[in-house]
Amino acid sequence: MEIVQNISLKAFNTFGIDVRTQYFTEIESVDDIREALSFANKNQLPYLVIGGGSNILFTQNFQGLIIKNNLKSIEVIHEDQNNYYIKSSAGEVWHQLVLYCIENNYAGIENLSLIPGSVGAAPLQNIGAYGVELKDVFYELEAYHIPTQTIEKFDLNDCAFDYRESIFKTKLKNQYIILNITLQLKKNPQFNIEYGAIKEELEKMNCTSLSVKAISQAVINIRSSKLPNPKEIGNAGSFFKNPIINQEQSGQLKKEFPSIPIYPSKANQFKVAAGWLIEQCGWKGFRKADYGCHAKQALVLVNYGTAKGQEIFDLSTAINESVFEKFGIELECEVNIV
Ligand code: EPU
């Protein structure tokens, strides 16, 4: 394992923010993890584990050790009458895992096609798109417990998954490094095309028989049409979560703003489309210097090249203030600010 000094993190975050880190290393085994953590301990350095860097906004240089999780492997570890159990190391690219499953007709994650980021980051924030969340296909994971230096298993209940949430973001924050996850995928697909845009896209594609491949392609088409490709325009997907409100708030908002998109969430809870709130405040397509709000999806903040993390953060604060002023709703960041 090599530890390098004073390098740019531009290539390691999808926002493409050009900050520097004091130290940087890539880990490929549990031994590497132990070595990296002991280096940080010995030198009393803060450290940060990253995957694909697709959910981070760096607002300043990092004084410490960045540990890039590069653990690789994908294997089918078991199958029963109805399911395949696919184990993937945390450092794999999420979409590569999706493509592998689609190629082999393992069903369940086709709706989660083209989500940027690594496999290890997927359980952390329970990634979701087009009516499916990681928790719907999750079987178990293994994680390295930093304080005791042991490897522990977590099943679905242990992870306490919720909308873009897990126990690793709340109660157990910063205590574990995800090593691998195991997905339970179906032999007989149960297609989920309830999310309106998927049906429309399948019709556009003249799709006559449903398959995991067709749904994946539909999702790829939809995402490509409105979400900027981080290789071309720096971004981290949705910058904010869709806020959760109760029935009373939903009723009041609908009265005042009849066209507001509100969807039922869990029991007695509703989700408001944050992209709509931001668009209504006039931010969609906003650009100043090299930072802005995407013209096709207002929930996505972008770096056109040389934006500073702080500029994007300040924009997010201004957006949040105007949404609060107009709707009385406070937006919560989905992206981690470092
Ligand atoms: N909308 C607008 N203006 C906009 C954007 C959205 O009016 O600029 C309204 C429209 O009414 C639209 C509705 O918002 O029908 C929902 O928009 P969209 O389908 O694009 O989804 P979203 O709620 O904005 C969420 C996830 C995305 C995920 C999509 C599809 C969150 C925070 N975001 O976005 O996830 O891909 O649904 O399932 O829940 C991500 O987490 O990084 C991400 C991209």
mmCIF file of C-alpha atoms and ligand atoms in Angstrom:
data_model
loop_
_atom_site.group_PDB
_atom_site.id
_atom_site.type_symbol
_atom_site.label_atom_id
_atom_site.label_comp_id
_atom_site.label_asym_id
_atom_site.label_seq_id
_atom_site.Cartn_x
_atom_site.Cartn_y
_atom_site.Cartn_z
ATOM 1 C CA MET A 1 0.000 0.000 0.000
ATOM 2 C CA GLU A 2 1.393 3.364 -1.007
ATOM 3 C CA ILE A 3 0.632 6.655 0.728
ATOM 4 C CA VAL A 4 1.153 9.708 -1.471
ATOM 5 C CA GLN A 5 1.311 13.328 -0.363
ATOM 6 C CA ASN A 6 -0.285 16.567 -1.475
ATOM 7 C CA ILE A 7 -2.325 15.439 -4.497
ATOM 8 C CA SER A 8 -5.391 16.957 -6.152
ATOM 9 C CA LEU A 9 -8.748 15.281 -5.478
ATOM 10 C CA LYS A 10 -10.281 16.566 -8.735
ATOM 11 C CA ALA A 11 -10.323 13.095 -10.306
ATOM 12 C CA PHE A 12 -11.717 11.544 -7.114
ATOM 13 C CA ASN A 13 -14.962 13.512 -6.755
ATOM 14 C CA THR A 14 -17.680 13.679 -9.410
ATOM 15 C CA PHE A 15 -18.210 17.399 -8.692
ATOM 16 C CA GLY A 16 -14.665 17.764 -10.087
ATOM 17 C CA ILE A 17 -13.650 20.173 -7.316
ATOM 18 C CA ASP A 18 -9.926 20.867 -7.399
ATOM 19 C CA VAL A 19 -8.927 20.664 -3.734
ATOM 20 C CA ARG A 20 -5.822 18.961 -2.397
ATOM 21 C CA THR A 21 -5.347 16.333 0.282
ATOM 22 C CA GLN A 22 -2.354 16.107 2.566
ATOM 23 C CA TYR A 23 -2.206 12.295 2.213
ATOM 24 C CA PHE A 24 -3.942 9.802 -0.082
ATOM 25 C CA THR A 25 -3.991 6.036 -0.317
ATOM 26 C CA GLU A 26 -5.975 3.293 -2.071
ATOM 27 C CA ILE A 27 -6.908 0.164 -0.130
ATOM 28 C CA GLU A 28 -7.240 -3.235 -1.803
ATOM 29 C CA SER A 29 -7.450 -5.565 1.205
ATOM 30 C CA VAL A 30 -8.347 -5.621 4.899
ATOM 31 C CA ASP A 31 -4.614 -5.540 5.653
ATOM 32 C CA ASP A 32 -4.387 -2.273 3.686
ATOM 33 C CA ILE A 33 -7.247 -0.870 5.791
ATOM 34 C CA ARG A 34 -5.374 -1.748 8.991
ATOM 35 C CA GLU A 35 -2.188 -0.171 7.642
ATOM 36 C CA ALA A 36 -3.927 3.021 6.509
ATOM 37 C CA LEU A 37 -5.759 3.470 9.810
ATOM 38 C CA SER A 38 -2.628 2.841 11.833
ATOM 39 C CA PHE A 39 -0.774 5.479 9.733
ATOM 40 C CA ALA A 40 -3.562 7.968 10.487
ATOM 41 C CA ASN A 41 -3.533 7.072 14.192
ATOM 42 C CA LYS A 42 0.224 7.286 14.533
ATOM 43 C CA ASN A 43 0.298 10.709 12.901
ATOM 44 C CA GLN A 44 -2.903 11.879 14.620
ATOM 45 C CA LEU A 45 -4.512 12.622 11.285
ATOM 46 C CA PRO A 46 -8.194 12.822 10.513
ATOM 47 C CA TYR A 47 -9.141 10.408 7.719
ATOM 48 C CA LEU A 48 -11.985 10.034 5.274
ATOM 49 C CA VAL A 49 -12.948 6.885 3.371
ATOM 50 C CA ILE A 50 -14.279 7.553 -0.121
ATOM 51 C CA GLY A 51 -15.706 5.345 -2.850
ATOM 52 C CA GLY A 52 -16.536 6.867 -6.226
ATOM 53 C CA GLY A 53 -16.670 10.364 -4.691
ATOM 54 C CA SER A 54 -20.144 10.820 -6.142
ATOM 55 C CA ASN A 55 -21.865 12.142 -3.035
ATOM 56 C CA ILE A 56 -19.276 14.551 -1.664
ATOM 57 C CA LEU A 57 -18.737 18.288 -1.952
ATOM 58 C CA PHE A 58 -15.225 19.333 -0.922
ATOM 59 C CA THR A 59 -15.239 22.963 0.217
ATOM 60 C CA GLN A 60 -11.589 23.103 1.297
ATOM 61 C CA ASN A 61 -8.286 21.237 1.147
ATOM 62 C CA PHE A 62 -8.282 18.092 3.272
ATOM 63 C CA GLN A 63 -5.749 18.102 6.105
ATOM 64 C CA GLY A 64 -5.462 14.389 6.732
ATOM 65 C CA LEU A 65 -5.594 11.038 4.921
ATOM 66 C CA ILE A 66 -8.100 10.230 2.157
ATOM 67 C CA ILE A 67 -8.598 6.462 1.915
ATOM 68 C CA LYS A 68 -10.052 5.349 -1.408
ATOM 69 C CA ASN A 69 -11.835 2.034 -1.118
ATOM 70 C CA ASN A 70 -10.611 -0.108 -4.009
ATOM 71 C CA LEU A 71 -11.662 -3.583 -2.834
ATOM 72 C CA LYS A 72 -12.678 -5.543 -5.963
ATOM 73 C CA SER A 73 -14.543 -8.800 -6.726
ATOM 74 C CA ILE A 74 -18.012 -9.887 -7.845
ATOM 75 C CA GLU A 75 -19.240 -13.459 -7.383
ATOM 76 C CA VAL A 76 -22.419 -15.509 -7.154
ATOM 77 C CA ILE A 77 -22.023 -17.121 -3.757
ATOM 78 C CA HIS A 78 -25.239 -19.109 -3.578
ATOM 79 C CA GLU A 79 -28.520 -19.780 -5.348
ATOM 80 C CA ASP A 80 -31.807 -21.295 -4.241
ATOM 81 C CA GLN A 81 -35.077 -22.004 -6.043
ATOM 82 C CA ASN A 82 -35.984 -18.342 -6.547
ATOM 83 C CA ASN A 83 -32.863 -16.272 -5.984
ATOM 84 C CA TYR A 84 -29.246 -15.622 -6.811
ATOM 85 C CA TYR A 85 -27.020 -14.214 -4.066
ATOM 86 C CA ILE A 86 -24.424 -11.872 -5.547
ATOM 87 C CA LYS A 87 -21.541 -10.717 -3.360
ATOM 88 C CA SER A 88 -19.661 -7.625 -4.487
ATOM 89 C CA SER A 89 -16.732 -5.865 -2.893
ATOM 90 C CA ALA A 90 -17.246 -2.258 -1.885
ATOM 91 C CA GLY A 91 -14.771 -0.771 -4.353
ATOM 92 C CA GLU A 92 -16.590 -2.024 -7.459
ATOM 93 C CA VAL A 93 -18.344 0.610 -9.568
ATOM 94 C CA TRP A 94 -22.093 0.318 -8.888
ATOM 95 C CA HIS A 95 -23.145 0.494 -12.547
ATOM 96 C CA GLN A 96 -20.609 -2.215 -13.496
ATOM 97 C CA LEU A 97 -22.299 -4.487 -10.952
ATOM 98 C CA VAL A 98 -25.706 -3.617 -12.462
ATOM 99 C CA LEU A 99 -24.435 -4.429 -15.981
ATOM 100 C CA TYR A 100 -23.023 -7.760 -14.788
ATOM 101 C CA CYS A 101 -26.410 -8.671 -13.269
ATOM 102 C CA ILE A 102 -28.322 -7.628 -16.374
ATOM 103 C CA GLU A 103 -25.984 -9.603 -18.625
ATOM 104 C CA ASN A 104 -26.732 -12.689 -16.525
ATOM 105 C CA ASN A 105 -30.452 -11.953 -16.165
ATOM 106 C CA TYR A 106 -30.317 -11.556 -12.363
ATOM 107 C CA ALA A 107 -33.349 -9.368 -11.724
ATOM 108 C CA GLY A 108 -33.955 -6.572 -9.220
ATOM 109 C CA ILE A 109 -31.450 -3.779 -9.766
ATOM 110 C CA GLU A 110 -32.319 -2.803 -13.350
ATOM 111 C CA ASN A 111 -34.124 0.329 -12.084
ATOM 112 C CA LEU A 112 -30.905 1.333 -10.324
ATOM 113 C CA SER A 113 -28.928 1.514 -13.584
ATOM 114 C CA LEU A 114 -26.405 4.298 -14.166
ATOM 115 C CA ILE A 115 -26.322 5.586 -10.590
ATOM 116 C CA PRO A 116 -22.811 6.998 -10.163
ATOM 117 C CA GLY A 117 -20.678 5.802 -7.278
ATOM 118 C CA SER A 118 -19.294 2.659 -5.721
ATOM 119 C CA VAL A 119 -20.938 -0.471 -4.341
ATOM 120 C CA GLY A 120 -19.779 0.401 -0.816
ATOM 121 C CA ALA A 121 -21.589 3.733 -0.867
ATOM 122 C CA ALA A 122 -24.879 2.131 -1.933
ATOM 123 C CA PRO A 123 -25.960 0.862 1.522
ATOM 124 C CA LEU A 124 -24.679 3.954 3.309
ATOM 125 C CA GLN A 125 -27.385 6.105 1.814
ATOM 126 C CA ASN A 126 -29.741 3.345 0.617
ATOM 127 C CA ILE A 127 -29.521 4.486 -3.013
ATOM 128 C CA GLY A 128 -32.795 4.615 -4.871
ATOM 129 C CA ALA A 129 -34.327 5.530 -8.205
ATOM 130 C CA TYR A 130 -37.454 4.878 -10.266
ATOM 131 C CA GLY A 131 -39.410 3.152 -7.514
ATOM 132 C CA VAL A 132 -36.666 0.817 -6.227
ATOM 133 C CA GLU A 133 -34.253 1.223 -3.326
ATOM 134 C CA LEU A 134 -31.195 -0.816 -2.418
ATOM 135 C CA LYS A 135 -33.068 -2.178 0.618
ATOM 136 C CA ASP A 136 -35.470 -4.025 -1.745
ATOM 137 C CA VAL A 137 -32.663 -6.301 -2.992
ATOM 138 C CA PHE A 138 -30.303 -6.195 -0.025
ATOM 139 C CA TYR A 139 -29.365 -9.449 1.734
ATOM 140 C CA GLU A 140 -26.389 -8.647 3.985
ATOM 141 C CA LEU A 141 -23.091 -6.800 4.204
ATOM 142 C CA GLU A 142 -19.746 -7.129 5.909
ATOM 143 C CA ALA A 143 -18.064 -4.116 7.456
ATOM 144 C CA TYR A 144 -14.805 -3.425 9.266
ATOM 145 C CA HIS A 145 -15.415 -2.100 12.779
ATOM 146 C CA ILE A 146 -12.731 0.544 13.272
ATOM 147 C CA PRO A 147 -12.583 0.660 17.114
ATOM 148 C CA THR A 148 -12.260 -3.139 17.583
ATOM 149 C CA GLN A 149 -10.579 -3.936 14.234
ATOM 150 C CA THR A 150 -13.017 -6.788 13.605
ATOM 151 C CA ILE A 151 -15.264 -7.723 10.678
ATOM 152 C CA GLU A 152 -19.002 -7.773 11.396
ATOM 153 C CA LYS A 153 -22.070 -8.860 9.432
ATOM 154 C CA PHE A 154 -25.230 -6.748 9.084
ATOM 155 C CA ASP A 155 -28.530 -8.070 7.770
ATOM 156 C CA LEU A 156 -31.418 -6.010 6.387
ATOM 157 C CA ASN A 157 -32.833 -5.119 9.821
ATOM 158 C CA ASP A 158 -29.448 -4.232 11.294
ATOM 159 C CA CYS A 159 -28.915 -1.588 8.595
ATOM 160 C CA ALA A 160 -32.094 0.394 9.517
ATOM 161 C CA PHE A 161 -32.573 1.550 5.932
ATOM 162 C CA ASP A 162 -34.815 4.520 5.253
ATOM 163 C CA TYR A 163 -35.118 7.146 2.490
ATOM 164 C CA ARG A 164 -31.434 7.906 1.691
ATOM 165 C CA GLU A 165 -30.586 6.771 5.233
ATOM 166 C CA SER A 166 -28.984 3.862 7.062
ATOM 167 C CA ILE A 167 -27.546 3.173 10.494
ATOM 168 C CA PHE A 168 -24.099 3.959 9.031
ATOM 169 C CA LYS A 169 -25.163 7.602 8.551
ATOM 170 C CA THR A 170 -26.778 7.902 11.986
ATOM 171 C CA LYS A 171 -26.061 5.806 15.100
ATOM 172 C CA LEU A 172 -22.932 4.095 13.753
ATOM 173 C CA LYS A 173 -21.545 7.028 11.772
ATOM 174 C CA ASN A 174 -17.759 6.838 11.134
ATOM 175 C CA GLN A 175 -17.441 3.538 12.986
ATOM 176 C CA TYR A 176 -17.398 1.115 10.044
ATOM 177 C CA ILE A 177 -15.846 0.686 6.619
ATOM 178 C CA ILE A 178 -18.113 -1.304 4.303
ATOM 179 C CA LEU A 179 -16.163 -4.238 2.839
ATOM 180 C CA ASN A 180 -18.763 -5.970 0.663
ATOM 181 C CA ILE A 181 -22.494 -6.346 0.148
ATOM 182 C CA THR A 182 -24.599 -9.340 -0.878
ATOM 183 C CA LEU A 183 -27.709 -8.796 -2.989
ATOM 184 C CA GLN A 184 -30.626 -11.188 -3.265
ATOM 185 C CA LEU A 185 -31.725 -11.073 -6.912
ATOM 186 C CA LYS A 186 -34.660 -12.848 -8.511
ATOM 187 C CA LYS A 187 -34.647 -15.694 -11.012
ATOM 188 C CA ASN A 188 -38.186 -14.767 -12.053
ATOM 189 C CA PRO A 189 -38.241 -11.000 -12.454
ATOM 190 C CA GLN A 190 -40.949 -8.871 -10.844
ATOM 191 C CA PHE A 191 -40.703 -5.790 -13.022
ATOM 192 C CA ASN A 192 -41.300 -2.425 -11.414
ATOM 193 C CA ILE A 193 -42.410 0.037 -14.078
ATOM 194 C CA GLU A 194 -44.845 2.010 -11.926
ATOM 195 C CA TYR A 195 -42.675 5.126 -12.063
ATOM 196 C CA GLY A 196 -44.447 6.963 -14.918
ATOM 197 C CA ALA A 197 -41.429 7.934 -16.968
ATOM 198 C CA ILE A 198 -40.371 4.268 -17.373
ATOM 199 C CA LYS A 199 -43.639 3.233 -19.067
ATOM 200 C CA GLU A 200 -43.435 6.199 -21.434
ATOM 201 C CA GLU A 201 -39.817 5.454 -22.269
ATOM 202 C CA LEU A 202 -40.545 1.758 -22.943
ATOM 203 C CA GLU A 203 -43.292 2.822 -25.353
ATOM 204 C CA LYS A 204 -40.910 5.229 -27.069
ATOM 205 C CA MET A 205 -38.432 2.347 -27.415
ATOM 206 C CA ASN A 206 -41.216 0.221 -29.008
ATOM 207 C CA CYS A 207 -40.548 -2.392 -26.365
ATOM 208 C CA THR A 208 -42.959 -5.306 -26.855
ATOM 209 C CA SER A 209 -41.707 -7.702 -24.171
ATOM 210 C CA LEU A 210 -40.404 -6.631 -20.782
ATOM 211 C CA SER A 211 -36.934 -7.741 -19.742
ATOM 212 C CA VAL A 212 -34.329 -6.561 -17.236
ATOM 213 C CA LYS A 213 -32.299 -5.352 -20.196
ATOM 214 C CA ALA A 214 -35.174 -3.268 -21.635
ATOM 215 C CA ILE A 215 -35.938 -1.659 -18.264
ATOM 216 C CA SER A 216 -32.278 -0.920 -17.651
ATOM 217 C CA GLN A 217 -32.073 0.709 -21.093
ATOM 218 C CA ALA A 218 -35.201 2.778 -20.390
ATOM 219 C CA VAL A 219 -33.719 3.993 -17.091
ATOM 220 C CA ILE A 220 -30.393 4.771 -18.786
ATOM 221 C CA ASN A 221 -32.251 6.788 -21.454
ATOM 222 C CA ILE A 222 -34.256 8.767 -18.875
ATOM 223 C CA ARG A 223 -31.260 9.497 -16.664
ATOM 224 C CA SER A 224 -29.096 10.508 -19.634
ATOM 225 C CA SER A 225 -31.798 12.875 -20.882
ATOM 226 C CA LYS A 226 -32.003 14.949 -17.716
ATOM 227 C CA LEU A 227 -29.094 14.240 -15.412
ATOM 228 C CA PRO A 228 -25.713 15.669 -16.440
ATOM 229 C CA ASN A 229 -22.935 13.151 -17.047
ATOM 230 C CA PRO A 230 -20.318 13.860 -14.335
ATOM 231 C CA LYS A 231 -17.582 13.177 -16.899
ATOM 232 C CA GLU A 232 -18.814 16.239 -18.804
ATOM 233 C CA ILE A 233 -20.334 18.495 -16.128
ATOM 234 C CA GLY A 234 -19.321 18.080 -12.483
ATOM 235 C CA ASN A 235 -22.229 17.138 -10.184
ATOM 236 C CA ALA A 236 -23.269 14.757 -7.412
ATOM 237 C CA GLY A 237 -26.800 13.898 -8.522
ATOM 238 C CA SER A 238 -29.580 15.262 -6.319
ATOM 239 C CA PHE A 239 -28.018 17.834 -4.009
ATOM 240 C CA PHE A 240 -30.985 17.812 -1.613
ATOM 241 C CA LYS A 241 -33.375 15.124 -0.413
ATOM 242 C CA ASN A 242 -37.047 15.397 -1.277
ATOM 243 C CA PRO A 243 -38.531 16.765 1.975
ATOM 244 C CA ILE A 244 -40.946 14.625 3.966
ATOM 245 C CA ILE A 245 -44.090 16.354 5.256
ATOM 246 C CA ASN A 246 -47.235 15.261 7.109
ATOM 247 C CA GLN A 247 -50.847 15.186 5.911
ATOM 248 C CA GLU A 248 -51.711 18.578 7.373
ATOM 249 C CA GLN A 249 -48.743 20.310 5.727
ATOM 250 C CA SER A 250 -49.565 18.533 2.465
ATOM 251 C CA GLY A 251 -53.151 19.813 2.572
ATOM 252 C CA GLN A 252 -52.070 23.389 3.272
ATOM 253 C CA LEU A 253 -49.448 23.406 0.514
ATOM 254 C CA LYS A 254 -51.889 21.937 -2.017
ATOM 255 C CA LYS A 255 -54.406 24.651 -1.168
ATOM 256 C CA GLU A 256 -51.870 27.401 -1.698
ATOM 257 C CA PHE A 257 -49.990 25.806 -4.635
ATOM 258 C CA PRO A 258 -52.440 23.514 -6.489
ATOM 259 C CA SER A 259 -49.857 22.132 -8.945
ATOM 260 C CA ILE A 260 -47.291 21.157 -6.278
ATOM 261 C CA PRO A 261 -46.040 17.557 -6.857
ATOM 262 C CA ILE A 262 -46.590 15.650 -3.591
ATOM 263 C CA TYR A 263 -46.382 11.849 -3.425
ATOM 264 C CA PRO A 264 -47.467 9.496 -0.631
ATOM 265 C CA SER A 265 -44.443 8.139 1.227
ATOM 266 C CA LYS A 266 -44.643 5.942 4.348
ATOM 267 C CA ALA A 267 -47.656 5.865 6.683
ATOM 268 C CA ASN A 268 -49.118 9.380 6.961
ATOM 269 C CA GLN A 269 -46.067 10.895 5.329
ATOM 270 C CA PHE A 270 -45.679 12.608 1.986
ATOM 271 C CA LYS A 271 -42.713 13.553 -0.201
ATOM 272 C CA VAL A 272 -42.535 16.910 -1.961
ATOM 273 C CA ALA A 273 -40.515 17.145 -5.207
ATOM 274 C CA ALA A 274 -37.633 19.417 -4.148
ATOM 275 C CA GLY A 275 -36.753 20.012 -7.825
ATOM 276 C CA TRP A 276 -40.158 21.656 -8.292
ATOM 277 C CA LEU A 277 -39.746 23.863 -5.194
ATOM 278 C CA ILE A 278 -36.332 25.024 -6.442
ATOM 279 C CA GLU A 279 -37.647 25.617 -9.965
ATOM 280 C CA GLN A 280 -40.530 27.704 -8.595
ATOM 281 C CA CYS A 281 -37.998 29.941 -6.840
ATOM 282 C CA GLY A 282 -36.413 30.680 -10.215
ATOM 283 C CA TRP A 283 -33.139 28.783 -9.806
ATOM 284 C CA LYS A 284 -33.462 26.232 -12.614
ATOM 285 C CA GLY A 285 -30.771 26.960 -15.227
ATOM 286 C CA PHE A 286 -29.085 29.587 -12.994
ATOM 287 C CA ARG A 287 -25.377 29.985 -13.732
ATOM 288 C CA LYS A 288 -22.733 32.311 -12.319
ATOM 289 C CA ALA A 289 -19.075 31.921 -13.289
ATOM 290 C CA ASP A 290 -18.655 28.113 -13.343
ATOM 291 C CA TYR A 291 -21.312 27.074 -10.823
ATOM 292 C CA GLY A 292 -25.040 26.716 -11.218
ATOM 293 C CA CYS A 293 -28.299 24.809 -11.039
ATOM 294 C CA HIS A 294 -28.865 22.316 -13.863
ATOM 295 C CA ALA A 295 -31.230 23.485 -16.609
ATOM 296 C CA LYS A 296 -33.007 20.102 -16.934
ATOM 297 C CA GLN A 297 -33.186 19.088 -13.244
ATOM 298 C CA ALA A 298 -33.188 21.829 -10.624
ATOM 299 C CA LEU A 299 -32.263 19.394 -7.834
ATOM 300 C CA VAL A 300 -28.810 18.966 -9.356
ATOM 301 C CA LEU A 301 -26.126 21.603 -8.681
ATOM 302 C CA VAL A 302 -23.279 21.700 -11.193
ATOM 303 C CA ASN A 303 -19.643 22.654 -11.722
ATOM 304 C CA TYR A 304 -18.995 23.743 -15.314
ATOM 305 C CA GLY A 305 -15.231 23.504 -14.830
ATOM 306 C CA THR A 306 -13.440 25.602 -12.266
ATOM 307 C CA ALA A 307 -16.079 26.178 -9.575
ATOM 308 C CA LYS A 308 -14.983 26.166 -5.953
ATOM 309 C CA GLY A 309 -16.752 23.864 -3.506
ATOM 310 C CA GLN A 310 -17.543 26.864 -1.327
ATOM 311 C CA GLU A 311 -19.314 28.601 -4.257
ATOM 312 C CA ILE A 312 -21.534 25.561 -4.764
ATOM 313 C CA PHE A 313 -22.194 25.339 -1.035
ATOM 314 C CA ASP A 314 -23.111 29.051 -0.881
ATOM 315 C CA LEU A 315 -25.470 28.526 -3.827
ATOM 316 C CA SER A 316 -27.118 25.646 -1.966
ATOM 317 C CA THR A 317 -27.590 27.923 1.059
ATOM 318 C CA ALA A 318 -29.182 30.640 -1.093
ATOM 319 C CA ILE A 319 -31.499 28.070 -2.703
ATOM 320 C CA ASN A 320 -32.461 26.712 0.701
ATOM 321 C CA GLU A 321 -33.255 30.201 1.994
ATOM 322 C CA SER A 322 -35.505 31.077 -0.916
ATOM 323 C CA VAL A 323 -37.356 27.740 -0.731
ATOM 324 C CA PHE A 324 -37.922 28.312 2.987
ATOM 325 C CA GLU A 325 -39.157 31.848 2.394
ATOM 326 C CA LYS A 326 -41.659 30.801 -0.291
ATOM 327 C CA PHE A 327 -42.844 27.433 1.017
ATOM 328 C CA GLY A 328 -41.797 27.291 4.691
ATOM 329 C CA ILE A 329 -39.897 24.058 3.943
ATOM 330 C CA GLU A 330 -36.294 23.471 4.900
ATOM 331 C CA LEU A 331 -34.283 21.334 2.453
ATOM 332 C CA GLU A 332 -31.814 18.796 3.755
ATOM 333 C CA CYS A 333 -28.564 18.101 1.868
ATOM 334 C CA GLU A 334 -28.210 14.651 0.365
ATOM 335 C CA VAL A 335 -24.588 15.356 -0.469
ATOM 336 C CA ASN A 336 -21.908 15.191 2.263
ATOM 337 C CA ILE A 337 -20.172 18.515 2.759
ATOM 338 C CA VAL A 338 -16.503 18.168 3.685
HETATM 339 N N1 EPU B 1 -39.455 18.564 -10.892
HETATM 340 C C1 EPU B 1 -39.633 19.832 -11.338
HETATM 341 N N2 EPU B 1 -38.553 20.563 -11.743
HETATM 342 C C2 EPU B 1 -37.303 20.062 -11.744
HETATM 343 C C3 EPU B 1 -37.114 18.743 -11.275
HETATM 344 C C4 EPU B 1 -38.203 18.012 -10.852
HETATM 345 O O1 EPU B 1 -40.743 20.354 -11.370
HETATM 346 O O2 EPU B 1 -36.382 20.780 -12.131
HETATM 347 C C5 EPU B 1 -40.628 17.782 -10.425
HETATM 348 C C6 EPU B 1 -41.458 17.187 -11.544
HETATM 349 O O3 EPU B 1 -42.794 17.303 -11.167
HETATM 350 C C7 EPU B 1 -41.094 15.714 -11.535
HETATM 351 C C8 EPU B 1 -40.808 15.489 -10.073
HETATM 352 O O4 EPU B 1 -40.221 16.717 -9.624
HETATM 353 O O5 EPU B 1 -42.136 14.950 -11.980
HETATM 354 C C9 EPU B 1 -39.851 14.357 -9.782
HETATM 355 O O6 EPU B 1 -38.672 14.562 -10.536
HETATM 356 P P1 EPU B 1 -37.702 13.338 -10.917
HETATM 357 O O7 EPU B 1 -38.480 12.205 -11.444
HETATM 358 O O8 EPU B 1 -36.585 13.870 -11.751
HETATM 359 O O9 EPU B 1 -37.162 12.840 -9.525
HETATM 360 P P2 EPU B 1 -36.634 13.608 -8.244
HETATM 361 O O10 EPU B 1 -37.635 13.439 -7.153
HETATM 362 O O11 EPU B 1 -36.193 14.990 -8.575
HETATM 363 C C10 EPU B 1 -35.517 11.470 -7.217
HETATM 364 C C11 EPU B 1 -34.187 11.053 -6.679
HETATM 365 C C12 EPU B 1 -33.209 10.785 -7.815
HETATM 366 C C13 EPU B 1 -33.784 9.683 -8.692
HETATM 367 C C14 EPU B 1 -35.160 10.137 -9.215
HETATM 368 C C15 EPU B 1 -35.861 9.063 -9.990
HETATM 369 C C16 EPU B 1 -33.997 12.134 -4.531
HETATM 370 C C17 EPU B 1 -33.348 13.214 -3.729
HETATM 371 N N3 EPU B 1 -33.668 12.085 -5.813
HETATM 372 O O12 EPU B 1 -35.337 12.723 -7.884
HETATM 373 O O13 EPU B 1 -32.004 10.303 -7.240
HETATM 374 O O14 EPU B 1 -32.931 9.398 -9.775
HETATM 375 O O15 EPU B 1 -36.013 10.472 -8.082
HETATM 376 O O16 EPU B 1 -36.312 8.062 -9.132
HETATM 377 O O17 EPU B 1 -34.777 11.362 -3.979
HETATM 378 C C18 EPU B 1 -29.898 11.036 -6.412
HETATM 379 O O18 EPU B 1 -30.266 10.632 -5.299
HETATM 380 O O19 EPU B 1 -28.762 11.558 -6.568
HETATM 381 C C19 EPU B 1 -30.798 10.940 -7.532
HETATM 382 C C20 EPU B 1 -30.496 11.425 -8.742
#
